[in-house]
Amino acid sequence: NYYMIILLRILFVILIIILVLILILLVLLLYPFKYKLLLTYDKDSTVKLNIKYIIFRLKGFLSFKPKFKYELKLWRNYLLNSENDKKEKKKDNSIAKTDFIENKDIENEIVESKDTVKKLFKSAKNLEKKIDNKESYTKEEIENCVSESNNFIDQFKNIIPSKKISAIKKIVNEVLYSLNVIKPNYCKISINYESTDPYTVGTVCAIAAPFYAILGDGISLKTSVKKDNICGNILICGRPMLVRLIKPIFKIIFDKEIKSAFK
């Protein structure tokens, strides 16, 4: 009886732990994460991203002017920083070192295919001139042009196999579904347009009028007849739930065609 009581207590504790883990998982999946994207166009064109999910906060910053800069940090810790990345050595971005291609000699095939394209273009041009000028052309010239076309198509097939094209289509479909899940539920466009020409200012107001009917309070346009200047920003906010992203993620991970194409 003593051992049975101990065993029941252990099972009870394990059951409690399992229930707590399930509860945490449900909270993580059903609790929406908030994101805010701010695009600013002015003297310092910037993009700011702010994601908040329960206790996690991710901030990103991208600047285009006066020079290109970027940073990404989780709480106060930098994950990416343009200043630190400049100090690192440049990576080799050769496509021959990616998993997308079939073999490591693919770059040679691409270089060789340039000559094939030139020959194909030249043959097609000569054939076209003879047809336009109603000149006689031999059967060998046509066969030569067709064979060069087939040769180029075969080389292209070696670069991107058909099974990978089919897998890419599936991935694109799931990515589009995911984008529909995380689409924003709030968008605000603010534009400040200044011009020394009153006619141009009036034309801009006339163009923007239909957008007021569509977006309502989602668009704000301020105009003035002063110096030539244009600036503005776009604010995008959303609150998607992670549970809706499980379906596309599982489809991409466990799809047999995708796994066989990229293994």
PDB file of C-alpha atoms in Angstrom:
ATOM      1  CA  ASN A   1       0.000   0.000   0.000  1.00  0.00           C
ATOM      2  CA  TYR A   2       2.847   2.402   0.818  1.00  0.00           C
ATOM      3  CA  TYR A   3       4.469   1.880  -2.607  1.00  0.00           C
ATOM      4  CA  MET A   4       1.130   2.256  -4.352  1.00  0.00           C
ATOM      5  CA  ILE A   5       0.561   5.619  -2.670  1.00  0.00           C
ATOM      6  CA  ILE A   6       4.049   6.804  -3.766  1.00  0.00           C
ATOM      7  CA  LEU A   7       3.393   5.601  -7.324  1.00  0.00           C
ATOM      8  CA  LEU A   8       0.026   7.379  -7.434  1.00  0.00           C
ATOM      9  CA  ARG A   9       1.625  10.594  -6.197  1.00  0.00           C
ATOM     10  CA  ILE A  10       4.349  10.361  -8.851  1.00  0.00           C
ATOM     11  CA  LEU A  11       1.736   9.770 -11.560  1.00  0.00           C
ATOM     12  CA  PHE A  12      -0.294  12.691 -10.233  1.00  0.00           C
ATOM     13  CA  VAL A  13       2.752  15.002 -10.401  1.00  0.00           C
ATOM     14  CA  ILE A  14       3.555  13.822 -13.953  1.00  0.00           C
ATOM     15  CA  LEU A  15      -0.065  14.442 -14.957  1.00  0.00           C
ATOM     16  CA  ILE A  16       0.061  17.952 -13.488  1.00  0.00           C
ATOM     17  CA  ILE A  17       3.310  18.694 -15.375  1.00  0.00           C
ATOM     18  CA  ILE A  18       1.794  17.436 -18.647  1.00  0.00           C
ATOM     19  CA  LEU A  19      -1.321  19.573 -18.143  1.00  0.00           C
ATOM     20  CA  VAL A  20       0.800  22.652 -17.393  1.00  0.00           C
ATOM     21  CA  LEU A  21       2.898  22.062 -20.557  1.00  0.00           C
ATOM     22  CA  ILE A  22      -0.274  21.662 -22.645  1.00  0.00           C
ATOM     23  CA  LEU A  23      -1.654  24.873 -21.151  1.00  0.00           C
ATOM     24  CA  ILE A  24       1.577  26.746 -21.933  1.00  0.00           C
ATOM     25  CA  LEU A  25       1.551  25.407 -25.496  1.00  0.00           C
ATOM     26  CA  LEU A  26      -2.069  26.505 -25.980  1.00  0.00           C
ATOM     27  CA  VAL A  27      -1.243  29.974 -24.681  1.00  0.00           C
ATOM     28  CA  LEU A  28       1.735  30.238 -27.040  1.00  0.00           C
ATOM     29  CA  LEU A  29      -0.353  29.158 -30.033  1.00  0.00           C
ATOM     30  CA  LEU A  30      -3.529  31.100 -29.260  1.00  0.00           C
ATOM     31  CA  TYR A  31      -1.967  34.274 -27.873  1.00  0.00           C
ATOM     32  CA  PRO A  32      -1.570  36.693 -30.832  1.00  0.00           C
ATOM     33  CA  PHE A  33       1.783  38.310 -31.383  1.00  0.00           C
ATOM     34  CA  LYS A  34       1.741  42.003 -32.185  1.00  0.00           C
ATOM     35  CA  TYR A  35       3.825  43.541 -34.914  1.00  0.00           C
ATOM     36  CA  LYS A  36       4.237  47.134 -35.998  1.00  0.00           C
ATOM     37  CA  LEU A  37       5.998  48.192 -39.202  1.00  0.00           C
ATOM     38  CA  LEU A  38       6.753  51.851 -39.860  1.00  0.00           C
ATOM     39  CA  LEU A  39       8.118  52.970 -43.233  1.00  0.00           C
ATOM     40  CA  THR A  40       9.266  56.580 -43.365  1.00  0.00           C
ATOM     41  CA  TYR A  41      10.194  58.540 -46.476  1.00  0.00           C
ATOM     42  CA  ASP A  42      12.018  61.808 -45.885  1.00  0.00           C
ATOM     43  CA  LYS A  43      15.622  62.962 -45.614  1.00  0.00           C
ATOM     44  CA  ASP A  44      16.387  59.830 -43.582  1.00  0.00           C
ATOM     45  CA  SER A  45      14.393  57.035 -45.224  1.00  0.00           C
ATOM     46  CA  THR A  46      13.956  54.326 -42.596  1.00  0.00           C
ATOM     47  CA  VAL A  47      12.080  51.125 -41.856  1.00  0.00           C
ATOM     48  CA  LYS A  48      11.308  50.224 -38.243  1.00  0.00           C
ATOM     49  CA  LEU A  49       9.944  46.881 -37.083  1.00  0.00           C
ATOM     50  CA  ASN A  50       8.650  46.161 -33.598  1.00  0.00           C
ATOM     51  CA  ILE A  51       7.379  42.692 -32.623  1.00  0.00           C
ATOM     52  CA  LYS A  52       5.975  41.938 -29.185  1.00  0.00           C
ATOM     53  CA  TYR A  53       5.022  38.414 -28.156  1.00  0.00           C
ATOM     54  CA  ILE A  54       4.218  37.765 -24.487  1.00  0.00           C
ATOM     55  CA  ILE A  55       7.545  38.624 -22.780  1.00  0.00           C
ATOM     56  CA  PHE A  56       9.630  38.742 -25.979  1.00  0.00           C
ATOM     57  CA  ARG A  57      10.311  42.016 -27.775  1.00  0.00           C
ATOM     58  CA  LEU A  58      12.149  42.166 -31.099  1.00  0.00           C
ATOM     59  CA  LYS A  59      13.153  45.470 -32.644  1.00  0.00           C
ATOM     60  CA  GLY A  60      14.579  46.079 -36.093  1.00  0.00           C
ATOM     61  CA  PHE A  61      15.858  49.206 -37.808  1.00  0.00           C
ATOM     62  CA  LEU A  62      16.825  49.794 -41.433  1.00  0.00           C
ATOM     63  CA  SER A  63      18.110  53.109 -42.788  1.00  0.00           C
ATOM     64  CA  PHE A  64      18.785  53.948 -46.453  1.00  0.00           C
ATOM     65  CA  LYS A  65      20.051  57.520 -46.160  1.00  0.00           C
ATOM     66  CA  PRO A  66      22.625  59.013 -45.879  1.00  0.00           C
ATOM     67  CA  LYS A  67      24.176  55.532 -45.797  1.00  0.00           C
ATOM     68  CA  PHE A  68      22.816  52.008 -45.556  1.00  0.00           C
ATOM     69  CA  LYS A  69      22.546  50.795 -41.940  1.00  0.00           C
ATOM     70  CA  TYR A  70      20.607  48.071 -40.177  1.00  0.00           C
ATOM     71  CA  GLU A  71      20.236  46.533 -36.737  1.00  0.00           C
ATOM     72  CA  LEU A  72      18.115  43.861 -35.075  1.00  0.00           C
ATOM     73  CA  LYS A  73      17.963  43.284 -31.355  1.00  0.00           C
ATOM     74  CA  LEU A  74      16.089  41.089 -28.897  1.00  0.00           C
ATOM     75  CA  TRP A  75      15.450  43.101 -25.782  1.00  0.00           C
ATOM     76  CA  ARG A  76      18.805  44.912 -25.493  1.00  0.00           C
ATOM     77  CA  ASN A  77      20.969  42.255 -27.153  1.00  0.00           C
ATOM     78  CA  TYR A  78      22.040  42.825 -30.762  1.00  0.00           C
ATOM     79  CA  LEU A  79      21.318  39.952 -33.159  1.00  0.00           C
ATOM     80  CA  LEU A  80      22.383  41.894 -36.263  1.00  0.00           C
ATOM     81  CA  ASN A  81      24.329  45.111 -36.566  1.00  0.00           C
ATOM     82  CA  SER A  82      25.733  46.637 -39.746  1.00  0.00           C
ATOM     83  CA  GLU A  83      28.737  48.055 -37.927  1.00  0.00           C
ATOM     84  CA  ASN A  84      29.767  44.642 -36.563  1.00  0.00           C
ATOM     85  CA  ASP A  85      29.038  42.807 -39.810  1.00  0.00           C
ATOM     86  CA  LYS A  86      31.401  45.071 -41.764  1.00  0.00           C
ATOM     87  CA  LYS A  87      34.289  43.766 -39.701  1.00  0.00           C
ATOM     88  CA  GLU A  88      33.581  40.148 -40.650  1.00  0.00           C
ATOM     89  CA  LYS A  89      34.939  38.572 -43.793  1.00  0.00           C
ATOM     90  CA  LYS A  90      32.699  38.421 -46.838  1.00  0.00           C
ATOM     91  CA  LYS A  91      31.139  35.024 -47.437  1.00  0.00           C
ATOM     92  CA  ASP A  92      31.403  33.201 -50.728  1.00  0.00           C
ATOM     93  CA  ASN A  93      27.991  33.551 -52.383  1.00  0.00           C
ATOM     94  CA  SER A  94      28.816  31.263 -55.272  1.00  0.00           C
ATOM     95  CA  ILE A  95      25.719  29.349 -56.370  1.00  0.00           C
ATOM     96  CA  ALA A  96      27.876  26.244 -56.758  1.00  0.00           C
ATOM     97  CA  LYS A  97      28.040  26.052 -52.960  1.00  0.00           C
ATOM     98  CA  THR A  98      24.282  26.063 -52.420  1.00  0.00           C
ATOM     99  CA  ASP A  99      22.003  23.058 -52.143  1.00  0.00           C
ATOM    100  CA  PHE A 100      19.711  24.356 -54.868  1.00  0.00           C
ATOM    101  CA  ILE A 101      21.787  22.985 -57.758  1.00  0.00           C
ATOM    102  CA  GLU A 102      22.415  19.409 -58.771  1.00  0.00           C
ATOM    103  CA  ASN A 103      26.227  19.389 -58.974  1.00  0.00           C
ATOM    104  CA  LYS A 104      29.279  21.521 -58.307  1.00  0.00           C
ATOM    105  CA  ASP A 105      30.114  22.056 -61.993  1.00  0.00           C
ATOM    106  CA  ILE A 106      26.933  23.995 -62.667  1.00  0.00           C
ATOM    107  CA  GLU A 107      28.771  27.315 -62.930  1.00  0.00           C
ATOM    108  CA  ASN A 108      30.791  25.915 -65.826  1.00  0.00           C
ATOM    109  CA  GLU A 109      27.528  24.916 -67.506  1.00  0.00           C
ATOM    110  CA  ILE A 110      26.195  28.454 -67.070  1.00  0.00           C
ATOM    111  CA  VAL A 111      29.362  29.931 -68.586  1.00  0.00           C
ATOM    112  CA  GLU A 112      29.217  27.468 -71.475  1.00  0.00           C
ATOM    113  CA  SER A 113      25.527  28.230 -72.007  1.00  0.00           C
ATOM    114  CA  LYS A 114      26.440  31.830 -72.874  1.00  0.00           C
ATOM    115  CA  ASP A 115      28.154  30.601 -76.027  1.00  0.00           C
ATOM    116  CA  THR A 116      25.101  28.477 -76.797  1.00  0.00           C
ATOM    117  CA  VAL A 117      22.825  31.508 -76.452  1.00  0.00           C
ATOM    118  CA  LYS A 118      25.049  33.551 -78.774  1.00  0.00           C
ATOM    119  CA  LYS A 119      25.023  30.809 -81.426  1.00  0.00           C
ATOM    120  CA  LEU A 120      21.271  30.367 -81.053  1.00  0.00           C
ATOM    121  CA  PHE A 121      20.657  34.102 -81.367  1.00  0.00           C
ATOM    122  CA  LYS A 122      22.896  34.347 -84.430  1.00  0.00           C
ATOM    123  CA  SER A 123      21.226  31.379 -86.160  1.00  0.00           C
ATOM    124  CA  ALA A 124      17.746  32.715 -85.416  1.00  0.00           C
ATOM    125  CA  LYS A 125      18.673  36.186 -86.714  1.00  0.00           C
ATOM    126  CA  ASN A 126      20.106  34.803 -89.960  1.00  0.00           C
ATOM    127  CA  LEU A 127      17.025  32.658 -90.453  1.00  0.00           C
ATOM    128  CA  GLU A 128      14.731  35.599 -89.742  1.00  0.00           C
ATOM    129  CA  LYS A 129      16.556  37.805 -92.286  1.00  0.00           C
ATOM    130  CA  LYS A 130      16.214  35.176 -94.989  1.00  0.00           C
ATOM    131  CA  ILE A 131      12.498  34.761 -94.255  1.00  0.00           C
ATOM    132  CA  ASP A 132      11.919  38.551 -94.298  1.00  0.00           C
ATOM    133  CA  ASN A 133      13.866  38.943 -97.541  1.00  0.00           C
ATOM    134  CA  LYS A 134      12.106  35.898 -99.003  1.00  0.00           C
ATOM    135  CA  GLU A 135      15.460  34.247 -99.525  1.00  0.00           C
ATOM    136  CA  SER A 136      15.808  30.525 -99.784  1.00  0.00           C
ATOM    137  CA  TYR A 137      17.063  28.706 -96.706  1.00  0.00           C
ATOM    138  CA  THR A 138      18.217  25.152 -96.423  1.00  0.00           C
ATOM    139  CA  LYS A 139      16.780  22.414 -94.276  1.00  0.00           C
ATOM    140  CA  GLU A 140      20.150  22.149 -92.503  1.00  0.00           C
ATOM    141  CA  GLU A 141      19.924  25.752 -91.316  1.00  0.00           C
ATOM    142  CA  ILE A 142      16.512  25.124 -89.735  1.00  0.00           C
ATOM    143  CA  GLU A 143      17.674  21.880 -88.121  1.00  0.00           C
ATOM    144  CA  ASN A 144      20.785  23.646 -86.829  1.00  0.00           C
ATOM    145  CA  CYS A 145      18.668  26.377 -85.199  1.00  0.00           C
ATOM    146  CA  VAL A 146      16.300  23.804 -83.660  1.00  0.00           C
ATOM    147  CA  SER A 147      19.164  21.674 -82.320  1.00  0.00           C
ATOM    148  CA  GLU A 148      20.808  24.707 -80.716  1.00  0.00           C
ATOM    149  CA  SER A 149      17.476  25.606 -79.106  1.00  0.00           C
ATOM    150  CA  ASN A 150      17.100  22.093 -77.709  1.00  0.00           C
ATOM    151  CA  ASN A 151      20.690  22.187 -76.471  1.00  0.00           C
ATOM    152  CA  PHE A 152      20.021  25.387 -74.559  1.00  0.00           C
ATOM    153  CA  ILE A 153      16.789  23.982 -73.054  1.00  0.00           C
ATOM    154  CA  ASP A 154      18.648  20.857 -71.915  1.00  0.00           C
ATOM    155  CA  GLN A 155      21.282  22.978 -70.185  1.00  0.00           C
ATOM    156  CA  PHE A 156      18.557  24.989 -68.452  1.00  0.00           C
ATOM    157  CA  LYS A 157      16.945  21.772 -67.226  1.00  0.00           C
ATOM    158  CA  ASN A 158      20.276  20.751 -65.703  1.00  0.00           C
ATOM    159  CA  ILE A 159      20.414  24.009 -63.764  1.00  0.00           C
ATOM    160  CA  ILE A 160      16.874  23.777 -62.299  1.00  0.00           C
ATOM    161  CA  PRO A 161      15.451  20.219 -62.382  1.00  0.00           C
ATOM    162  CA  SER A 162      11.698  19.851 -62.909  1.00  0.00           C
ATOM    163  CA  LYS A 163      11.182  18.124 -59.537  1.00  0.00           C
ATOM    164  CA  LYS A 164      12.570  21.188 -57.768  1.00  0.00           C
ATOM    165  CA  ILE A 165      10.338  23.522 -59.782  1.00  0.00           C
ATOM    166  CA  SER A 166       7.280  21.528 -58.651  1.00  0.00           C
ATOM    167  CA  ALA A 167       8.479  21.635 -55.028  1.00  0.00           C
ATOM    168  CA  ILE A 168       9.080  25.382 -55.247  1.00  0.00           C
ATOM    169  CA  LYS A 169       5.491  25.897 -56.456  1.00  0.00           C
ATOM    170  CA  LYS A 170       4.207  24.068 -53.368  1.00  0.00           C
ATOM    171  CA  ILE A 171       6.404  26.161 -51.083  1.00  0.00           C
ATOM    172  CA  VAL A 172       5.213  29.381 -52.757  1.00  0.00           C
ATOM    173  CA  ASN A 173       1.563  28.358 -52.221  1.00  0.00           C
ATOM    174  CA  GLU A 174       2.163  27.754 -48.507  1.00  0.00           C
ATOM    175  CA  VAL A 175       4.092  31.024 -48.189  1.00  0.00           C
ATOM    176  CA  LEU A 176       1.176  32.901 -49.794  1.00  0.00           C
ATOM    177  CA  TYR A 177      -1.208  31.236 -47.318  1.00  0.00           C
ATOM    178  CA  SER A 178       1.086  32.282 -44.441  1.00  0.00           C
ATOM    179  CA  LEU A 179       1.167  35.868 -45.717  1.00  0.00           C
ATOM    180  CA  ASN A 180      -2.629  35.861 -45.731  1.00  0.00           C
ATOM    181  CA  VAL A 181      -2.539  34.760 -42.063  1.00  0.00           C
ATOM    182  CA  ILE A 182      -0.157  37.504 -40.951  1.00  0.00           C
ATOM    183  CA  LYS A 183      -1.726  40.239 -43.083  1.00  0.00           C
ATOM    184  CA  PRO A 184      -2.215  43.528 -41.165  1.00  0.00           C
ATOM    185  CA  ASN A 185      -5.509  44.583 -39.606  1.00  0.00           C
ATOM    186  CA  TYR A 186      -4.560  48.257 -39.425  1.00  0.00           C
ATOM    187  CA  CYS A 187      -2.872  50.485 -41.987  1.00  0.00           C
ATOM    188  CA  LYS A 188      -2.325  54.240 -41.873  1.00  0.00           C
ATOM    189  CA  ILE A 189      -0.796  56.247 -44.736  1.00  0.00           C
ATOM    190  CA  SER A 190       0.317  59.810 -44.019  1.00  0.00           C
ATOM    191  CA  ILE A 191       1.677  62.017 -46.818  1.00  0.00           C
ATOM    192  CA  ASN A 192       2.908  65.600 -46.675  1.00  0.00           C
ATOM    193  CA  TYR A 193       3.191  67.119 -50.152  1.00  0.00           C
ATOM    194  CA  GLU A 194       4.555  70.601 -50.799  1.00  0.00           C
ATOM    195  CA  SER A 195       5.012  72.273 -54.180  1.00  0.00           C
ATOM    196  CA  THR A 196       5.517  75.771 -55.534  1.00  0.00           C
ATOM    197  CA  ASP A 197       3.042  74.991 -58.346  1.00  0.00           C
ATOM    198  CA  PRO A 198      -0.638  75.289 -57.236  1.00  0.00           C
ATOM    199  CA  TYR A 199      -1.819  73.271 -60.259  1.00  0.00           C
ATOM    200  CA  THR A 200       0.360  70.299 -59.228  1.00  0.00           C
ATOM    201  CA  VAL A 201      -0.966  70.464 -55.660  1.00  0.00           C
ATOM    202  CA  GLY A 202      -4.543  70.452 -56.954  1.00  0.00           C
ATOM    203  CA  THR A 203      -3.795  67.487 -59.238  1.00  0.00           C
ATOM    204  CA  VAL A 204      -2.365  65.485 -56.331  1.00  0.00           C
ATOM    205  CA  CYS A 205      -5.495  66.192 -54.249  1.00  0.00           C
ATOM    206  CA  ALA A 206      -7.710  65.066 -57.144  1.00  0.00           C
ATOM    207  CA  ILE A 207      -5.723  61.810 -57.515  1.00  0.00           C
ATOM    208  CA  ALA A 208      -5.916  61.133 -53.762  1.00  0.00           C
ATOM    209  CA  ALA A 209      -9.697  61.717 -53.552  1.00  0.00           C
ATOM    210  CA  PRO A 210     -10.754  58.163 -54.622  1.00  0.00           C
ATOM    211  CA  PHE A 211      -8.397  56.668 -52.029  1.00  0.00           C
ATOM    212  CA  TYR A 212     -10.244  58.524 -49.268  1.00  0.00           C
ATOM    213  CA  ALA A 213     -13.415  56.713 -50.325  1.00  0.00           C
ATOM    214  CA  ILE A 214     -11.620  53.341 -50.188  1.00  0.00           C
ATOM    215  CA  LEU A 215      -9.361  53.753 -47.123  1.00  0.00           C
ATOM    216  CA  GLY A 216     -11.325  56.362 -45.165  1.00  0.00           C
ATOM    217  CA  ASP A 217      -9.347  57.364 -42.070  1.00  0.00           C
ATOM    218  CA  GLY A 218      -6.529  55.090 -43.234  1.00  0.00           C
ATOM    219  CA  ILE A 219      -5.060  57.862 -45.390  1.00  0.00           C
ATOM    220  CA  SER A 220      -4.030  61.384 -44.479  1.00  0.00           C
ATOM    221  CA  LEU A 221      -2.803  63.922 -47.051  1.00  0.00           C
ATOM    222  CA  LYS A 222      -1.469  67.360 -46.160  1.00  0.00           C
ATOM    223  CA  THR A 223      -0.637  69.780 -48.969  1.00  0.00           C
ATOM    224  CA  SER A 224       0.773  73.280 -49.119  1.00  0.00           C
ATOM    225  CA  VAL A 225       2.072  75.695 -51.754  1.00  0.00           C
ATOM    226  CA  LYS A 226       5.610  76.254 -50.515  1.00  0.00           C
ATOM    227  CA  LYS A 227       8.947  74.732 -51.460  1.00  0.00           C
ATOM    228  CA  ASP A 228       9.083  71.463 -53.403  1.00  0.00           C
ATOM    229  CA  ASN A 229       9.130  68.635 -50.891  1.00  0.00           C
ATOM    230  CA  ILE A 230       7.464  65.300 -50.290  1.00  0.00           C
ATOM    231  CA  CYS A 231       7.609  63.120 -47.184  1.00  0.00           C
ATOM    232  CA  GLY A 232       5.407  60.653 -45.409  1.00  0.00           C
ATOM    233  CA  ASN A 233       5.091  57.342 -43.633  1.00  0.00           C
ATOM    234  CA  ILE A 234       3.136  54.105 -43.686  1.00  0.00           C
ATOM    235  CA  LEU A 235       2.190  52.415 -40.422  1.00  0.00           C
ATOM    236  CA  ILE A 236       1.165  48.737 -40.580  1.00  0.00           C
ATOM    237  CA  CYS A 237      -0.008  46.788 -37.528  1.00  0.00           C
ATOM    238  CA  GLY A 238      -1.237  43.231 -37.081  1.00  0.00           C
ATOM    239  CA  ARG A 239      -2.143  40.636 -34.429  1.00  0.00           C
ATOM    240  CA  PRO A 240      -1.979  37.163 -36.057  1.00  0.00           C
ATOM    241  CA  MET A 241      -2.168  33.894 -34.105  1.00  0.00           C
ATOM    242  CA  LEU A 242       0.587  31.289 -34.459  1.00  0.00           C
ATOM    243  CA  VAL A 243      -1.881  28.387 -34.433  1.00  0.00           C
ATOM    244  CA  ARG A 244      -2.915  29.269 -38.005  1.00  0.00           C
ATOM    245  CA  LEU A 245       0.702  28.937 -39.179  1.00  0.00           C
ATOM    246  CA  ILE A 246       0.984  25.298 -38.067  1.00  0.00           C
ATOM    247  CA  LYS A 247      -0.694  23.990 -41.228  1.00  0.00           C
ATOM    248  CA  PRO A 248       1.704  25.577 -43.819  1.00  0.00           C
ATOM    249  CA  ILE A 249       4.783  24.825 -41.689  1.00  0.00           C
ATOM    250  CA  PHE A 250       3.879  21.146 -41.340  1.00  0.00           C
ATOM    251  CA  LYS A 251       3.080  20.896 -45.053  1.00  0.00           C
ATOM    252  CA  ILE A 252       6.507  22.257 -46.010  1.00  0.00           C
ATOM    253  CA  ILE A 253       8.393  20.118 -43.473  1.00  0.00           C
ATOM    254  CA  PHE A 254       6.631  16.792 -44.051  1.00  0.00           C
ATOM    255  CA  ASP A 255       5.755  16.962 -47.753  1.00  0.00           C
ATOM    256  CA  LYS A 256       7.475  14.019 -49.469  1.00  0.00           C
ATOM    257  CA  GLU A 257       8.026  15.847 -52.773  1.00  0.00           C
ATOM    258  CA  ILE A 258       9.677  18.831 -51.090  1.00  0.00           C
ATOM    259  CA  LYS A 259      11.880  16.584 -48.929  1.00  0.00           C
ATOM    260  CA  SER A 260      13.027  14.504 -51.914  1.00  0.00           C
ATOM    261  CA  ALA A 261      13.719  17.624 -54.027  1.00  0.00           C
ATOM    262  CA  PHE A 262      15.966  19.332 -51.479  1.00  0.00           C
ATOM    263  CA  LYS A 263      17.569  16.444 -49.590  1.00  0.00           C
TER     264      LYS A 263
END
